[in-house]
Amino acid sequence: MRMLMACLAVLAWSAASVLAQGVNSAADGSSSVQRDLDSLRRQIGQAIADHERLASDQRDIHERIVGETVEANGLELRLNTLAEDISTRSATDVHSIANPITIFGNFRTRLYYTDNRDFGNNGTGQAPGGGTGQIAGGSGGTDTPEDDRGTALVGCYLIGFDFNFDRDVTTHFAVQAHGGFANGDTPGNESFNSGPLFDSQVLGNQSGVLDEIDLYEGWIQFDNIFSQDGLSWRVGRQEVVLGNEFIFGNNDFFTGENFDGAMLFYESDGWDLHVFYLTLAYRDTFSTRNHPYASGGKGFDDDTIFGIYFEWKGSRAFNVDVYYLYFDGNNGFSRGSLGNSLSASQFGDLTLEGGGVNAFYHTFGARLFGVLNGVADGLDYNVEVAYQTGDLQDTTIDVEGLAIEAEVGILLSQAKQTRIFTRFLYSEGGDSNDTGYIPLFTERHAYAGDGGWTGYRARYGLMNIIPLENVISVQVGAYTDFAAEWTVGATVLWATLDRSNILVAGRDDDIGWEIDLWVEHRYSENTLATFGIGIFLPDDAAPLPKSTASLSGEDDTAFLFYADIRVQF
């Protein structure tokens, strides 16, 4: 507006000057005045047009500013409304003083096909007992040979959380569901363990119902106690994995092994020490000796293990583990990995003090292991010796037995992880005077081993037939990474009884031969697919129900196939 007024003033002054000149000019000056007036008229028109254009631009700018302000206000209003709505939903309002919080899981699904797994003694479906393939156990069968042939689909699903409250306090919580896929409870059989197909020998104690979720682990750990670096205390339900898992394994190929108890441990670069007191699972038999108010024998079970485990980390070539365990087995029907009894299963018919065998014994052990250079890409060795002594209360039978496990392997190619090995097991058998060696919590399968080489895979066979008591076993095998994400391996195993077959007179002591083949595919960093085939050629001492001495079992070849998918994160 000010610009327009200035232009008009200038034009007015110019017009006055022109008029004044026109009065004093001669007649021939009229044409010059006319030209000046035309020019002035054009300038005034251009000024008016420029003013209208500037005014239009100002209106457009004003409208855009106002619109954007309104839109911004609306967006802010919507965001505030959404935030208020979220704050009213408690499920999304997470508060925790733990930092960090770690979520982990282990999901497995396995398909089995088995044929003649019970060596023709299926009968009416009563399974031969003994989760580790032990000679004793079970409750008999019928005199009608019948092959067990069929498939089973089983699963094991675990998920858990670690909560770190500060540098020195951690809580660990994990729940698990495991069992056979049967769209709910197995009709008339909640234990899912009534026939040889679903026997713990076949499925690795994977009895259960997938609809049931149980506490697998729940513990609290305090680190750096007494201001000592490396000194920790853990209490609650927990796994115990020590050494090469010959004594304490977590049975993670199947459904796991856990204990209720407390562990004090010190870990350093040079040596580790674990001291623990563990309560074991029991099997519906209880001691009333220390619980006088329990009725009908249904009190608290007292089966416990006290242990000390020391590991000296000498060098790559030479390392030493030594340990001591004491088993306090009041009415000791406690169970170990794959269902093995911890109270002398050879004498399972003994019924003392209302249903159990009171076994009290000590286990002393030592392990030497390492990797030697100079032979191919490394020669690894592992030798472990365990000796047990104690007694079965109120009997003339002592707990006494020796076990030796030895393995030697040669890594032919580091790049291809090509390894050949031989493995030996001696587990002393019992007789009328002593029990022999009582297996504890041996990990039989793929994920065991910490000696610097790949895990065991088929330790004592894929089929879980070879017993871990009263046995002498020799195994040879090899495996290799034949492709970037693939491993293939095979083993051949032979086993015989250590002591003569005292349960079934007249039978030979040889248990039989097993041939295993497995293939692994590392689908991703967290996913492993495994396929396995087991072929067992039974002999007279193959695990049969002990009460069927007159049973003429078949000696047909037994067969097992499984396909396993494991996702771990």
XYZ file of N, CA, C and O in Angstrom, residues 209-365:
628
model
N 2.256 -85.259 28.415
C 1.184 -84.750 27.570
C 1.514 -83.309 27.218
O 1.842 -82.508 28.094
N 1.454 -82.974 25.944
C 1.859 -81.645 25.503
C 0.994 -80.539 26.093
O 1.416 -79.382 26.155
N -0.222 -80.871 26.509
C -1.098 -79.860 27.094
C -0.657 -79.437 28.487
O -1.145 -78.445 29.017
N 0.249 -80.187 29.111
C 0.687 -79.879 30.464
C 2.026 -79.152 30.421
O 2.977 -79.623 29.812
N 2.080 -78.007 31.073
C 3.294 -77.197 31.127
C 3.843 -77.251 32.552
O 3.134 -76.968 33.511
N 5.101 -77.644 32.671
C 5.718 -77.821 33.976
C 6.911 -76.878 34.137
O 7.541 -76.472 33.154
N 7.222 -76.577 35.386
C 8.413 -75.801 35.683
C 9.639 -76.674 35.445
O 9.799 -77.707 36.080
N 10.492 -76.256 34.532
C 11.715 -76.999 34.263
C 12.890 -76.446 35.074
O 13.656 -77.204 35.671
N 13.048 -75.126 35.074
C 14.074 -74.500 35.891
C 13.527 -73.237 36.539
O 12.726 -72.516 35.947
N 13.984 -72.970 37.749
C 13.669 -71.734 38.439
C 14.693 -71.518 39.535
O 14.644 -72.189 40.566
N 15.646 -70.624 39.303
C 16.703 -70.435 40.288
C 17.122 -68.972 40.394
O 16.851 -68.161 39.506
N 17.769 -68.673 41.516
C 18.358 -67.356 41.757
C 19.858 -67.552 41.918
O 20.303 -68.464 42.616
N 20.628 -66.704 41.274
C 22.091 -66.814 41.357
C 22.683 -65.485 41.821
O 22.347 -64.417 41.305
N 23.572 -65.581 42.809
C 24.315 -64.435 43.307
C 25.775 -64.613 42.914
O 26.405 -65.616 43.272
N 26.318 -63.655 42.187
C 27.708 -63.706 41.743
C 28.581 -62.809 42.619
O 28.099 -61.871 43.276
N 29.876 -63.118 42.598
C 30.869 -62.313 43.317
C 30.504 -62.161 44.790
O 30.617 -61.079 45.374
N 30.049 -63.251 45.402
C 29.681 -63.186 46.807
C 30.932 -63.011 47.661
O 32.020 -63.438 47.285
N 30.773 -62.363 48.807
C 31.885 -62.006 49.689
C 32.925 -61.167 48.942
O 34.113 -61.194 49.264
N 32.449 -60.447 47.893
C 33.329 -59.585 47.082
C 34.445 -60.364 46.411
O 35.499 -59.805 46.087
N 34.204 -61.647 46.183
C 35.206 -62.505 45.550
C 34.803 -62.777 44.099
O 33.788 -63.417 43.834
N 35.583 -62.288 43.145
C 35.292 -62.520 41.734
C 35.296 -64.013 41.434
O 36.210 -64.744 41.844
N 34.274 -64.471 40.711
C 34.203 -65.868 40.303
C 33.480 -66.768 41.270
O 33.202 -67.929 40.932
N 33.152 -66.289 42.467
C 32.463 -67.103 43.467
C 30.968 -66.823 43.395
O 30.543 -65.672 43.528
N 30.170 -67.884 43.163
C 28.733 -67.722 42.931
C 27.941 -68.732 43.748
O 28.452 -69.794 44.128
N 26.677 -68.402 43.950
C 25.746 -69.247 44.696
C 24.459 -69.319 43.895
O 23.904 -68.296 43.505
N 23.984 -70.544 43.620
C 22.737 -70.735 42.870
C 21.833 -71.663 43.665
O 22.262 -72.725 44.115
N 20.563 -71.282 43.796
C 19.620 -72.089 44.561
C 18.296 -72.153 43.811
O 17.843 -71.174 43.224
N 17.693 -73.349 43.794
C 16.424 -73.550 43.114
C 16.479 -74.785 42.232
O 17.351 -75.643 42.364
N 15.545 -74.887 41.304
C 15.511 -75.995 40.346
C 16.445 -75.673 39.192
O 16.315 -74.639 38.544
N 17.350 -76.593 38.886
C 18.413 -76.282 37.938
C 18.960 -77.537 37.277
O 18.822 -78.644 37.795
N 19.552 -77.347 36.100
C 20.352 -78.388 35.478
C 21.732 -78.426 36.134
O 22.224 -77.418 36.643
N 22.357 -79.616 36.090
C 23.735 -79.760 36.553
C 24.501 -80.477 35.446
O 24.238 -81.653 35.173
N 25.402 -79.775 34.796
C 26.190 -80.328 33.693
C 27.660 -80.192 34.062
O 28.165 -79.083 34.220
N 28.325 -81.327 34.215
C 29.716 -81.322 34.653
C 30.523 -82.301 33.807
O 30.029 -83.367 33.426
N 31.765 -81.926 33.538
C 32.666 -82.795 32.790
C 32.149 -83.095 31.400
O 31.600 -82.237 30.708
N 32.318 -84.353 30.980
C 31.808 -84.766 29.678
C 30.446 -85.427 29.808
O 30.007 -86.157 28.928
N 29.754 -85.171 30.922
C 28.388 -85.625 31.176
C 28.272 -87.140 31.337
O 27.229 -87.713 31.074
N 29.340 -87.767 31.792
C 29.253 -89.182 32.127
C 28.589 -89.367 33.495
O 27.874 -90.346 33.731
N 28.831 -88.445 34.416
C 28.231 -88.491 35.741
C 27.016 -87.568 35.818
O 25.938 -87.962 36.275
N 27.154 -86.316 35.375
C 26.061 -85.346 35.415
C 25.856 -84.745 34.034
O 26.686 -83.970 33.551
N 24.751 -85.116 33.389
C 24.365 -84.536 32.113
C 22.962 -83.974 32.197
O 22.200 -84.268 33.127
N 22.586 -83.173 31.220
C 21.236 -82.583 31.231
C 20.264 -83.273 30.278
O 19.128 -82.815 30.122
N 20.699 -84.373 29.639
C 19.773 -85.186 28.849
C 18.998 -84.337 27.841
O 17.814 -84.534 27.595
N 19.655 -83.345 27.234
C 18.939 -82.376 26.408
C 18.606 -82.895 25.018
O 17.940 -82.199 24.251
N 19.037 -84.093 24.687
C 18.554 -84.691 23.434
C 17.079 -85.056 23.565
O 16.351 -85.128 22.581
N 16.646 -85.299 24.818
C 15.253 -85.651 25.078
C 14.595 -84.538 25.894
O 14.546 -83.418 25.428
N 14.163 -84.836 27.097
C 13.356 -83.865 27.841
C 14.108 -83.184 28.961
O 13.522 -82.436 29.726
N 15.402 -83.418 29.075
C 16.184 -82.710 30.065
C 16.280 -83.433 31.395
O 15.563 -84.399 31.669
N 17.206 -82.975 32.207
C 17.439 -83.523 33.542
C 17.613 -82.343 34.485
O 18.454 -81.468 34.256
N 16.808 -82.275 35.547
C 16.935 -81.167 36.483
C 16.919 -81.666 37.917
O 16.546 -82.805 38.199
N 17.337 -80.795 38.819
C 17.447 -81.113 40.237
C 16.945 -79.924 41.042
O 17.055 -78.775 40.604
N 16.436 -80.202 42.224
C 16.108 -79.143 43.173
C 17.216 -79.108 44.210
O 17.507 -80.126 44.859
N 17.849 -77.945 44.375
C 18.935 -77.901 45.335
C 19.706 -76.605 45.271
O 19.245 -75.594 44.729
N 20.905 -76.645 45.833
C 21.760 -75.474 45.917
C 23.162 -75.842 45.473
O 23.635 -76.963 45.703
N 23.835 -74.874 44.834
C 25.194 -75.096 44.356
C 26.038 -73.861 44.634
O 25.660 -72.744 44.283
N 27.181 -74.076 45.274
C 28.191 -73.046 45.466
C 29.347 -73.371 44.524
O 29.857 -74.498 44.543
N 29.747 -72.418 43.694
C 30.803 -72.734 42.735
C 31.734 -71.545 42.522
O 31.340 -70.382 42.639
N 32.974 -71.901 42.229
C 34.011 -70.923 41.912
C 34.589 -71.278 40.545
O 34.963 -72.422 40.299
N 34.675 -70.294 39.660
C 35.176 -70.512 38.309
C 36.264 -69.491 38.007
O 36.085 -68.287 38.247
N 37.375 -69.984 37.484
C 38.484 -69.112 37.111
C 39.138 -69.655 35.854
O 38.725 -70.696 35.319
N 40.179 -68.971 35.389
C 40.875 -69.431 34.186
C 41.635 -70.726 34.441
O 41.837 -71.522 33.530
N 42.059 -70.950 35.676
C 42.890 -72.106 35.957
C 42.157 -73.306 36.522
O 42.556 -74.453 36.264
N 41.057 -73.070 37.301
C 40.350 -74.202 37.897
C 38.931 -73.795 38.285
O 38.631 -72.617 38.484
N 38.062 -74.797 38.365
C 36.675 -74.620 38.783
C 36.381 -75.575 39.930
O 36.917 -76.696 39.980
N 35.509 -75.148 40.836
C 35.081 -75.996 41.941
C 33.583 -75.839 42.130
O 33.079 -74.715 42.219
N 32.862 -76.979 42.163
C 31.421 -76.987 42.394
C 31.118 -77.834 43.627
O 31.562 -78.989 43.712
N 30.370 -77.272 44.557
C 29.893 -77.984 45.740
C 28.376 -77.874 45.738
O 27.828 -76.762 45.635
N 27.669 -79.017 45.859
C 26.219 -78.971 45.678
C 25.507 -79.978 46.572
O 26.067 -80.980 47.013
N 24.250 -79.672 46.815
C 23.338 -80.535 47.568
C 22.040 -80.569 46.776
O 21.379 -79.539 46.587
N 21.656 -81.747 46.275
C 20.569 -81.863 45.316
C 19.521 -82.840 45.815
O 19.843 -83.894 46.372
N 18.263 -82.494 45.595
C 17.140 -83.381 45.865
C 16.691 -83.999 44.545
O 16.560 -83.289 43.541
N 16.432 -85.292 44.542
C 16.156 -86.023 43.311
C 14.663 -86.270 43.140
O 13.890 -86.258 44.097
N 14.290 -86.554 41.904
C 12.933 -86.966 41.621
C 12.666 -88.335 42.223
O 13.577 -89.160 42.344
N 11.455 -88.584 42.617
C 11.107 -89.869 43.206
C 9.972 -90.510 42.425
O 9.349 -89.880 41.577
N 9.667 -91.761 42.762
C 8.694 -92.521 41.989
C 7.617 -93.088 42.915
O 7.533 -94.273 43.146
N 6.836 -92.211 43.510
C 5.637 -92.603 44.243
C 5.942 -93.535 45.406
O 5.121 -94.344 45.799
N 7.148 -93.488 45.939
C 7.455 -94.219 47.167
C 8.157 -93.260 48.104
O 9.018 -92.481 47.678
N 7.781 -93.270 49.362
C 8.261 -92.278 50.298
C 8.777 -92.955 51.563
O 8.335 -94.032 51.945
N 9.692 -92.303 52.215
C 10.195 -92.795 53.492
C 9.408 -92.141 54.618
O 9.245 -90.918 54.638
N 8.919 -92.950 55.543
C 8.209 -92.412 56.702
C 9.120 -92.338 57.914
O 8.693 -91.920 58.980
N 10.353 -92.774 57.765
C 11.254 -92.845 58.906
C 11.426 -91.472 59.558
O 11.383 -91.327 60.787
N 11.638 -90.442 58.743
C 11.860 -89.105 59.272
C 10.604 -88.240 59.219
O 10.661 -87.047 59.494
N 9.477 -88.855 58.853
C 8.228 -88.111 58.757
C 7.130 -88.934 59.411
O 6.297 -89.544 58.745
N 7.087 -88.978 60.735
C 6.169 -89.886 61.429
C 4.709 -89.524 61.254
O 3.837 -90.347 61.518
N 4.417 -88.282 60.802
C 3.021 -87.899 60.675
C 2.455 -88.199 59.290
O 1.292 -87.940 59.014
N 3.292 -88.723 58.402
C 2.791 -89.088 57.076
C 1.951 -90.345 57.197
O 2.306 -91.281 57.909
N 0.835 -90.357 56.492
C -0.057 -91.511 56.539
C 0.128 -92.359 55.298
O 0.265 -91.846 54.194
N 0.101 -93.671 55.498
C 0.183 -94.586 54.366
C 1.466 -94.481 53.588
O 1.517 -94.822 52.409
N 2.524 -94.006 54.223
C 3.803 -93.915 53.517
C 3.897 -92.760 52.554
O 4.857 -92.651 51.821
N 2.904 -91.870 52.550
C 2.931 -90.766 51.595
C 3.473 -89.509 52.267
O 2.753 -88.592 52.632
N 4.757 -89.464 52.462
C 5.379 -88.292 53.055
C 6.324 -87.657 52.067
O 6.125 -87.737 50.859
N 7.359 -87.031 52.577
C 8.363 -86.440 51.707
C 9.472 -87.459 51.455
O 9.911 -88.149 52.356
N 9.933 -87.496 50.235
C 11.025 -88.402 49.913
C 12.345 -87.741 50.293
O 12.483 -86.528 50.204
N 13.306 -88.552 50.703
C 14.562 -88.013 51.221
C 15.742 -88.286 50.307
O 16.886 -88.167 50.744
N 15.530 -88.662 49.068
C 16.641 -89.028 48.196
C 17.423 -87.769 47.806
O 16.891 -86.872 47.154
N 18.680 -87.729 48.178
C 19.510 -86.557 47.926
C 20.907 -86.986 47.503
O 21.343 -88.114 47.751
N 21.607 -86.053 46.874
C 23.013 -86.249 46.518
C 23.801 -85.039 47.002
O 23.432 -83.890 46.719
N 24.880 -85.314 47.728
C 25.852 -84.283 48.073
C 27.093 -84.528 47.223
O 27.540 -85.673 47.089
N 27.635 -83.460 46.644
C 28.766 -83.679 45.748
C 29.769 -82.545 45.736
O 29.447 -81.392 46.023
N 31.010 -82.902 45.392
C 32.100 -81.952 45.161
C 32.731 -82.323 43.820
O 33.110 -83.482 43.605
N 32.847 -81.360 42.928
C 33.413 -81.611 41.600
C 34.478 -80.543 41.337
O 34.189 -79.346 41.323
N 35.727 -80.989 41.110
C 36.859 -80.083 40.896
C 37.411 -80.294 39.488
O 37.636 -81.430 39.056
N 37.650 -79.191 38.776
C 38.186 -79.232 37.419
C 39.471 -78.397 37.364
O 39.435 -77.198 37.659
N 40.566 -79.030 36.992
C 41.830 -78.328 36.819
C 42.106 -78.166 35.322
O 42.222 -79.134 34.583
N 42.219 -76.913 34.883
C 42.419 -76.592 33.473
C 43.910 -76.412 33.221
O 44.421 -75.295 33.173
N 44.577 -77.528 33.048
C 46.019 -77.479 32.924
C 46.489 -76.868 31.623
O 47.122 -75.813 31.588
N 46.189 -77.539 30.519
C 46.596 -77.083 29.203
C 45.707 -77.763 28.180
O 44.874 -78.594 28.509
N 45.912 -77.422 26.936
C 45.154 -78.085 25.873
C 45.426 -79.584 25.870
O 44.525 -80.382 25.604
N 46.615 -79.976 26.256
C 47.013 -81.377 26.154
C 46.653 -82.193 27.391
O 46.554 -83.424 27.299
N 46.462 -81.536 28.548
C 46.276 -82.326 29.772
C 45.399 -81.556 30.756
O 45.749 -80.454 31.186
N 44.258 -82.152 31.115
C 43.324 -81.571 32.070
C 42.825 -82.680 32.991
O 42.771 -83.857 32.607
N 42.429 -82.294 34.193
C 42.030 -83.270 35.203
C 40.739 -82.815 35.877
O 40.609 -81.646 36.267
N 39.786 -83.750 36.020
C 38.604 -83.576 36.859
C 38.640 -84.640 37.951
O 38.969 -85.807 37.676
N 38.285 -84.274 39.170
C 38.101 -85.245 40.251
C 36.812 -84.896 40.969
O 36.431 -83.715 41.052
N 36.118 -85.921 41.507
C 34.845 -85.645 42.146
C 34.534 -86.694 43.201
O 35.078 -87.812 43.215
N 33.613 -86.280 44.110
C 33.091 -87.161 45.144
C 31.593 -86.899 45.291
O 31.153 -85.743 45.322
N 30.806 -87.992 45.357
C 29.353 -87.890 45.514
C 28.899 -88.837 46.613
O 29.451 -89.931 46.772
N 27.880 -88.409 47.339
C 27.253 -89.299 48.310
C 25.757 -89.333 48.025
O 25.087 -88.298 48.006
N 25.241 -90.541 47.794
C 23.819 -90.722 47.516
C 23.128 -91.229 48.780
O 23.491 -92.274 49.325
N 22.125 -90.474 49.234
C 21.340 -90.825 50.406
C 19.959 -91.226 49.904
O 19.105 -90.396 49.653
N 19.767 -92.550 49.732
C 18.558 -93.035 49.067
C 17.596 -93.720 50.006
O 17.544 -94.953 50.068
N 16.829 -92.955 50.763
C 15.780 -93.533 51.589
C 14.638 -93.997 50.693
O 14.025 -93.192 49.987
N 14.338 -95.292 50.748
C 13.352 -95.853 49.813
C 13.690 -95.389 48.401
O 12.875 -94.829 47.681
N 14.934 -95.623 48.000
C 15.484 -94.948 46.842
C 14.990 -95.442 45.505
O 15.664 -96.231 44.843
N 13.848 -94.963 45.107
C 13.381 -95.221 43.757
C 13.574 -93.995 42.887
O 12.788 -93.709 42.009
N 14.606 -93.223 43.157
C 14.873 -92.061 42.329
C 15.260 -92.500 40.918
O 15.809 -93.571 40.709
N 14.978 -91.630 39.978
C 15.230 -91.949 38.584
C 16.275 -91.002 38.011
O 16.326 -89.827 38.375
N 17.068 -91.510 37.084
C 18.059 -90.685 36.416
C 17.725 -90.494 34.951
O 16.597 -90.705 34.508
N 18.730 -90.074 34.187
C 18.535 -89.864 32.753
C 17.963 -91.119 32.097
O 18.385 -92.240 32.381
N 16.987 -90.935 31.231
C 16.346 -92.029 30.506
C 15.722 -93.052 31.448
O 15.555 -94.217 31.101
N 15.396 -92.639 32.682
C 14.657 -93.505 33.583
C 15.478 -94.507 34.346
O 14.919 -95.431 34.936
N 16.816 -94.377 34.378
C 17.608 -95.370 35.095
C 17.423 -95.218 36.604
O 17.356 -94.125 37.138
N 17.312 -96.365 37.280
C 17.145 -96.360 38.726
C 18.476 -96.102 39.409
O 19.516 -96.585 38.982
N 18.443 -95.344 40.494
C 19.656 -95.048 41.242
C 19.813 -95.960 42.448
O 20.615 -95.699 43.329
N 19.028 -97.033 42.508
C 19.096 -97.900 43.685
C 19.169 -99.365 43.275
O 18.321 -100.165 43.636
N 20.150 -99.667 42.459
C 20.458 -101.054 42.120
C 19.291 -101.773 41.481
O 18.615 -102.598 42.087
N 19.014 -101.456 40.237
C 17.823 -101.988 39.576
C 17.871 -103.501 39.408
O 16.844 -104.138 39.219
N 19.059 -104.103 39.469
C 19.102 -105.565 39.358
C 18.299 -106.222 40.476
O 17.868 -107.349 40.362
N 18.156 -105.489 41.564
C 17.488 -106.049 42.730
C 16.202 -105.276 43.012
O 15.843 -104.999 44.143
N 15.501 -104.945 41.951
C 14.287 -104.159 42.074
C 13.162 -104.864 42.783
O 12.186 -104.239 43.176
N 13.249 -106.188 42.961
C 12.191 -106.911 43.664
C 12.279 -106.762 45.176
O 11.371 -107.148 45.899
N 13.395 -106.234 45.672
C 13.514 -106.050 47.112
C 12.523 -104.986 47.576
O 12.464 -103.897 47.012
N 11.718 -105.297 48.558
C 10.729 -104.351 49.062
C 10.957 -104.174 50.554
O 10.446 -104.930 51.374
N 11.753 -103.190 50.892
C 12.099 -102.933 52.275
C 11.380 -101.684 52.768
O 11.295 -100.685 52.052
N 10.884 -101.720 53.968
C 10.237 -100.590 54.613
C 9.168 -99.990 53.722
O 9.114 -98.784 53.491
N 8.343 -100.813 53.187
C 7.154 -100.310 52.517
C 7.314 -99.967 51.063
O 6.538 -99.197 50.521
N 8.331 -100.469 50.362
C 8.297 -100.290 48.921
C 9.577 -99.913 48.251
O 9.639 -99.875 47.040
N 10.658 -99.599 48.963
C 11.855 -99.174 48.279
C 13.087 -99.849 48.809
O 13.063 -100.561 49.808
N 14.200 -99.624 48.132
C 15.498 -100.111 48.580
C 16.246 -98.927 49.168
O 16.430 -97.909 48.508
N 16.675 -99.055 50.411
C 17.431 -97.983 51.045
C 18.896 -98.122 50.654
O 19.618 -98.958 51.204
N 19.324 -97.330 49.690
C 20.688 -97.417 49.167
C 21.470 -96.193 49.617
O 21.041 -95.053 49.413
N 22.603 -96.440 50.252
C 23.484 -95.368 50.702
C 24.886 -95.683 50.183
O 25.481 -96.688 50.579
N 25.408 -94.833 49.301
C 26.716 -95.174 48.733
C 27.477 -93.929 48.307
O 26.909 -92.841 48.094
N 28.778 -94.113 48.176
C 29.715 -93.070 47.769
C 30.188 -93.359 46.343
O 30.329 -94.511 45.946
N 30.465 -92.281 45.612
C 31.056 -92.402 44.278
C 32.310 -91.533 44.225
O 32.250 -90.321 44.469
N 33.443 -92.165 43.918
C 34.711 -91.459 43.750
C 35.089 -91.547 42.272
O 35.021 -92.631 41.676
N 35.509 -90.421 41.693
C 35.832 -90.467 40.274
C 36.928 -89.504 39.861
O 37.223 -88.520 40.551
